[in-house]
Coordinates of C-alpha atoms in Angstrom, one line a residue:
X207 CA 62.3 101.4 255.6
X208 CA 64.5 98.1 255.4
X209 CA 68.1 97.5 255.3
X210 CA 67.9 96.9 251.8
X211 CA 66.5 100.3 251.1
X212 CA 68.6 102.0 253.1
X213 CA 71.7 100.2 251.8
X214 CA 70.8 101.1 248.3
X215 CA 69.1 104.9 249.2
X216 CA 71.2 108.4 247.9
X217 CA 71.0 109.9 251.2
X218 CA 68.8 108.3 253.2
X219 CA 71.5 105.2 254.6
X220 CA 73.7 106.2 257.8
X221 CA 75.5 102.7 257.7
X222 CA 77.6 101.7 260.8
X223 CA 79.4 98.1 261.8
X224 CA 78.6 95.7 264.5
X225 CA 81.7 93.2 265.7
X226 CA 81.3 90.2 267.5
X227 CA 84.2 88.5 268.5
X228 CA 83.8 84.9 270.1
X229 CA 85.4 82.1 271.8
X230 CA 83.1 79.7 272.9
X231 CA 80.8 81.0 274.9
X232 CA 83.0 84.4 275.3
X233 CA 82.0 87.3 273.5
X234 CA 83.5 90.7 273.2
X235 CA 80.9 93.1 271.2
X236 CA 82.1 96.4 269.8
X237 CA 80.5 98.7 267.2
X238 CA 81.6 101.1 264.9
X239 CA 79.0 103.8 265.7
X240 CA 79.9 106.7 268.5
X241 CA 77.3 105.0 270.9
X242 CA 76.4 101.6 272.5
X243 CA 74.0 99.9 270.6
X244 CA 71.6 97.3 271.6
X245 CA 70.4 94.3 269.6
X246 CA 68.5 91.8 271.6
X247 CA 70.0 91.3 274.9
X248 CA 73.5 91.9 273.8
X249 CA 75.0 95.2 273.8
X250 CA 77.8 96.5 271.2
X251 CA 80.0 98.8 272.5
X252 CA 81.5 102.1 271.1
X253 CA 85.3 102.7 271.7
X254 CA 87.2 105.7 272.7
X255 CA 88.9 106.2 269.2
X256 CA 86.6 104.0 267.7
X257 CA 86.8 100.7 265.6
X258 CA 86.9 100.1 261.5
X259 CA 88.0 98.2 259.0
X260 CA 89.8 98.4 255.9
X261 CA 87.1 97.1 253.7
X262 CA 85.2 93.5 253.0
X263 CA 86.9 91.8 249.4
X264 CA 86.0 88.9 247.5
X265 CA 88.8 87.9 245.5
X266 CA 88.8 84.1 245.7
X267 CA 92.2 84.3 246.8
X268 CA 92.4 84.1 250.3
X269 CA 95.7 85.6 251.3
X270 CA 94.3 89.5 249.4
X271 CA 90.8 88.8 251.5
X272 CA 92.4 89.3 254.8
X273 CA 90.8 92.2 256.7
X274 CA 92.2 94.4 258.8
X275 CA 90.6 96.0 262.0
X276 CA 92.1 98.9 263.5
X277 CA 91.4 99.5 267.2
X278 CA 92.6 101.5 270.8
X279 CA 95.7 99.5 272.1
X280 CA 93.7 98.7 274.8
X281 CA 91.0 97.0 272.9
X282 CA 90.3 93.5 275.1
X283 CA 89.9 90.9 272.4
X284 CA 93.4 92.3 271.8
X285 CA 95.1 92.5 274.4
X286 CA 94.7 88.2 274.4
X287 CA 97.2 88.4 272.0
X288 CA 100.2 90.2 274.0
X289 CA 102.8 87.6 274.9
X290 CA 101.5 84.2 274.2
X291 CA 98.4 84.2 271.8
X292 CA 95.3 82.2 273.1
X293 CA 95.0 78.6 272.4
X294 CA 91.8 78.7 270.8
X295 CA 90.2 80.6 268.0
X296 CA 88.9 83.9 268.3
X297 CA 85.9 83.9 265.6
X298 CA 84.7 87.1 264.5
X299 CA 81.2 87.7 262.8
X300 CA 80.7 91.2 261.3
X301 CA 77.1 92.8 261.0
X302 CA 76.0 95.8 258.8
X303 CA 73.2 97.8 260.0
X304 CA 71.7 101.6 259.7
X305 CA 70.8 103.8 262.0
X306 CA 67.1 103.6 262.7
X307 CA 66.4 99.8 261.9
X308 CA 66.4 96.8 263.2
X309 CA 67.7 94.5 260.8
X310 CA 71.2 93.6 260.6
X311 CA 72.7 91.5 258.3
X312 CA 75.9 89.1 258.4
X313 CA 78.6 90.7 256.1
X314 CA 81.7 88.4 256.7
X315 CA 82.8 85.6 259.1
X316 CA 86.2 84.6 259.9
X317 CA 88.8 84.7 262.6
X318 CA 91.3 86.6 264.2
X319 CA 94.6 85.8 262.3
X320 CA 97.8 88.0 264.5
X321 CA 97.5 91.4 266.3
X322 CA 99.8 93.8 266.4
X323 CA 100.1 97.4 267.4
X324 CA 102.1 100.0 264.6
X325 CA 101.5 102.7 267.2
X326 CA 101.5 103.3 271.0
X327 CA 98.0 103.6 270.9
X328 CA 96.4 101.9 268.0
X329 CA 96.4 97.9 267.7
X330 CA 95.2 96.2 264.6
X331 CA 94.1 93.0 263.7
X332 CA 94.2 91.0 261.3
X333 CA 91.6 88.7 260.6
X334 CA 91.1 85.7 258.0
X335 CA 88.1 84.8 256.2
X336 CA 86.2 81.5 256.9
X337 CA 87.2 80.3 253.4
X338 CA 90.7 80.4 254.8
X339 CA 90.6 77.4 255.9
X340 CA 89.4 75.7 252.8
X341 CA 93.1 76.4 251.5
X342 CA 94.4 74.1 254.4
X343 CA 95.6 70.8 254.4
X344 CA 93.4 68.1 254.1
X345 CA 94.5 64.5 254.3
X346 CA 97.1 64.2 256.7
X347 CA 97.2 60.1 257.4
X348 CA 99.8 58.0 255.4
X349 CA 101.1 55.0 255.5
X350 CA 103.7 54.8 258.2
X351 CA 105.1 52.6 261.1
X352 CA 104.0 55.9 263.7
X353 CA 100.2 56.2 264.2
X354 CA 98.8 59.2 262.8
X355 CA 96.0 60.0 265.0
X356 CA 96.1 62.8 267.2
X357 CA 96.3 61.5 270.9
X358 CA 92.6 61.9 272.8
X359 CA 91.0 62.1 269.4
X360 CA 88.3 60.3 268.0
X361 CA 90.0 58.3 265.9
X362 CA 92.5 57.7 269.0
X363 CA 89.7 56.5 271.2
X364 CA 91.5 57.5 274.8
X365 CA 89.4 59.0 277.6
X366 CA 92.0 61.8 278.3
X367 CA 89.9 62.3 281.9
X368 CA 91.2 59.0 283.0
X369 CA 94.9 60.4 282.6
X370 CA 94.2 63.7 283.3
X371 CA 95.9 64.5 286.9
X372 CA 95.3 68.1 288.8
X373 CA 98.8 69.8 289.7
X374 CA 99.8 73.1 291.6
X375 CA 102.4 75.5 290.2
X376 CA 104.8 75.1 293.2
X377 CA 107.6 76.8 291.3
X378 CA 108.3 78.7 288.0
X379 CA 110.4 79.7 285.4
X380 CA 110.2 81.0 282.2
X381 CA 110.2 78.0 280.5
X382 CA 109.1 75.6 282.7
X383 CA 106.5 75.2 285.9
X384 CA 107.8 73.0 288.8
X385 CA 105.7 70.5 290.6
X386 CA 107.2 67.3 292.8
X387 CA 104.1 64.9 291.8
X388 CA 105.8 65.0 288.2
X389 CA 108.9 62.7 289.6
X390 CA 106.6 60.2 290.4
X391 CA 106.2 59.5 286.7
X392 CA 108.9 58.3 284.5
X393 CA 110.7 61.2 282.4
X394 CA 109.2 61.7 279.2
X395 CA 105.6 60.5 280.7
X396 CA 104.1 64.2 280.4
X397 CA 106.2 64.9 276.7
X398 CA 103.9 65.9 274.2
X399 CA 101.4 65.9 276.6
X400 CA 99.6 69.6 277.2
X401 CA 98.6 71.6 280.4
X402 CA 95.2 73.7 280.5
X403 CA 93.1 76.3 283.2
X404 CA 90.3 77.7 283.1
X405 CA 90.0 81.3 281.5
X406 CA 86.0 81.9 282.4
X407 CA 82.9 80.6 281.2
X408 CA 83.8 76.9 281.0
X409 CA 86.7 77.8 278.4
X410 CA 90.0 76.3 278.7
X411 CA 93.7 77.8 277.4
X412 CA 96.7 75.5 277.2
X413 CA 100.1 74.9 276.3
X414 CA 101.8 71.7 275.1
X415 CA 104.3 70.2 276.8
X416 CA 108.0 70.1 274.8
X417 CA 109.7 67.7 277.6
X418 CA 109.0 66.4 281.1
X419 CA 112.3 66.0 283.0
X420 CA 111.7 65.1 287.1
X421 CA 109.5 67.6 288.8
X422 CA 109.9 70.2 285.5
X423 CA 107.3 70.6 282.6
X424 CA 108.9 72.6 280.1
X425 CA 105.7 74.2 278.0
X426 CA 106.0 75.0 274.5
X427 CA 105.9 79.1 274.6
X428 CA 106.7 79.6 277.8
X429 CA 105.1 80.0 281.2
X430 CA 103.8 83.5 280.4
X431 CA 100.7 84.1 282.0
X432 CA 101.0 81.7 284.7
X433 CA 101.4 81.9 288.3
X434 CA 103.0 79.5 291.4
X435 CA 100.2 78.5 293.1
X436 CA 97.7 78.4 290.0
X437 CA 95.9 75.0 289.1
X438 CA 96.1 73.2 286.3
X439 CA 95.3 70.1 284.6
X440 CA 97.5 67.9 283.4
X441 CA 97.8 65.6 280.7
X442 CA 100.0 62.8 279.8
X443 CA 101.5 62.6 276.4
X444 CA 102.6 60.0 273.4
X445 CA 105.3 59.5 271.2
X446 CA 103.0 57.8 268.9
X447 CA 104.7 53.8 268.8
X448 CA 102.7 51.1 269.7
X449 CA 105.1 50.4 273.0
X450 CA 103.3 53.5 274.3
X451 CA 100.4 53.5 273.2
X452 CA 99.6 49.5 274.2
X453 CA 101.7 50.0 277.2
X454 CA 100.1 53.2 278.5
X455 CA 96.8 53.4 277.6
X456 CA 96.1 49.7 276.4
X457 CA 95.0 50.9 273.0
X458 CA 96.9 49.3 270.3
X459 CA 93.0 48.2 268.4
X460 CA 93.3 51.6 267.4
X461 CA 96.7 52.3 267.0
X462 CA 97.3 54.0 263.1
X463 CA 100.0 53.4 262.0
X464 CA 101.7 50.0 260.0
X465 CA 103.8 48.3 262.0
X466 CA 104.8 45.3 259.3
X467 CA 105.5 48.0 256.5
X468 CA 108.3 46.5 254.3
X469 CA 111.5 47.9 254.5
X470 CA 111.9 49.5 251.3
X471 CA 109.6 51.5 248.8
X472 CA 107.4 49.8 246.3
X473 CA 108.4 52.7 244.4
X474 CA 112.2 51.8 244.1
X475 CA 112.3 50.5 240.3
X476 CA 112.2 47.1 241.4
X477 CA 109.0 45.1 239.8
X478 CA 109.6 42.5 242.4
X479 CA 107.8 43.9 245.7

């Protein structure tokens, strides 16, 4: 039989869920059934206490469509989200299948949205559909004095491995991680800026830099998760004016914003301009 006639049979479906979760190359598989289950060379894994959902909608309105997984507290994918969540996305792709064939088909995409856990032993996440983000801002640039690109962007143009620097955790707090190579760049250098290590399989999790005082980076979100000794990379941030951006990186071609922008509004009632 095929999935189809399965799906659509009286009695003859036994219908269970596949979930992969992914961040970059990271993948965390789990399945709904009460065994592991094999497709290709990757392996979806049961869980003690098992693993659903509250339903796939289609409303058109984003905000009902959000689905909600509940799982064992000690689920991985969630347990990223204790403390500080990850600095990437965590896509999820959900796959329907039946027992006893081998086609599966892709029943919703999206991405994890918050985690939480109502009970000691139960954590549930909430998860966003990929048409989520078709409700998002779109044009962002306007016409300003301060350049609207985002540092190390495209648009920017700056090679952020030429600014990069490599840095050990020599002290710690909660806010802030201390290193004495900081005081050799002036205050503020590092403000805005963000710091990034390695989490496995080439992936990277950060945390901006709020202000660079001496030998102190304080991170936006803390220092949870770091340790003294760790490694990190470092990069230098801007306060997007072109004294900065000409003076530090030698950019101001691409510098965004409109530095001779009159004074007032064209919008002010006066028809001379």
């Amino acid at each position: 039989m095929s999935f189809d006639s399965r799906e659509f049979s009286l009695d003859d479906g036994a219908p269970y869920r596949n979930y992969q979760f992914a961040r970059g190359v990271l993948r965390w598989l789990y399945t709904s059934s009460d065994r592991d289950r094999a497709v290709g060379t990757q392996i979806f894994r049961s869980v003690r206490g098992g693993i659903a959902d509250d339903g796939i909608r289609q409303t058109g309105e984003a905000s009902v469509e959000l689905l909600k997984i509940t799982a064992p507290a000690d689920l991985e994918v969630a347990s990223l989200f204790r403390g500080v969540p990850p600095s990437s996305e965590i896509a999820l792709t959900i796959f329907d299948r039946h027992e006893g064939e081998s086609e599966q088909v892709v029943s919703w995409v999206g991405s994890i949205q918050s985690v939480s856990w109502p009970k000691r032993d139960q954590a549930q996440l909430v998860c966003q559909p990929l048409s989520a983000r078709m409700t998002m801002q779109g044009l962002r640039q306007g016409w300003e004095r301060p350049c609207h690109h985002a540092l190390y962007s495209v648009a920017c143009g700056v090679n952020r491995d030429l600014y990069r620097i490599s840095a050990l955790i020599q002290g710690i707090t909660g806010a802030a991680i201390i290193n004495g190579a900081f005081a050799g760049y002036p205050d503020g250098y590092f403000t805005a800026g963000w710091v990034e290590w390695p989490v496995g399989s080439g992936e990277y999790d950060m945390r901006s830099i709020e202000r660079h005082s001496g030998s102190n980076l304080v991170l936006l979100g803390g220092t949870a998760g770091l340790q003294p000794g760790q490694t990190l990379r470092v990069y230098p941030g801007c306060d997007q004016t072109m004294p900065i951006c000409n003076g530090r990186y030698d950019n101001r071609l691409n510098y965004g914003g409109f530095l001779h922008q009159p004074g007032r509004s064209p919008f002010d009632g006066d028809p001379v301009f």
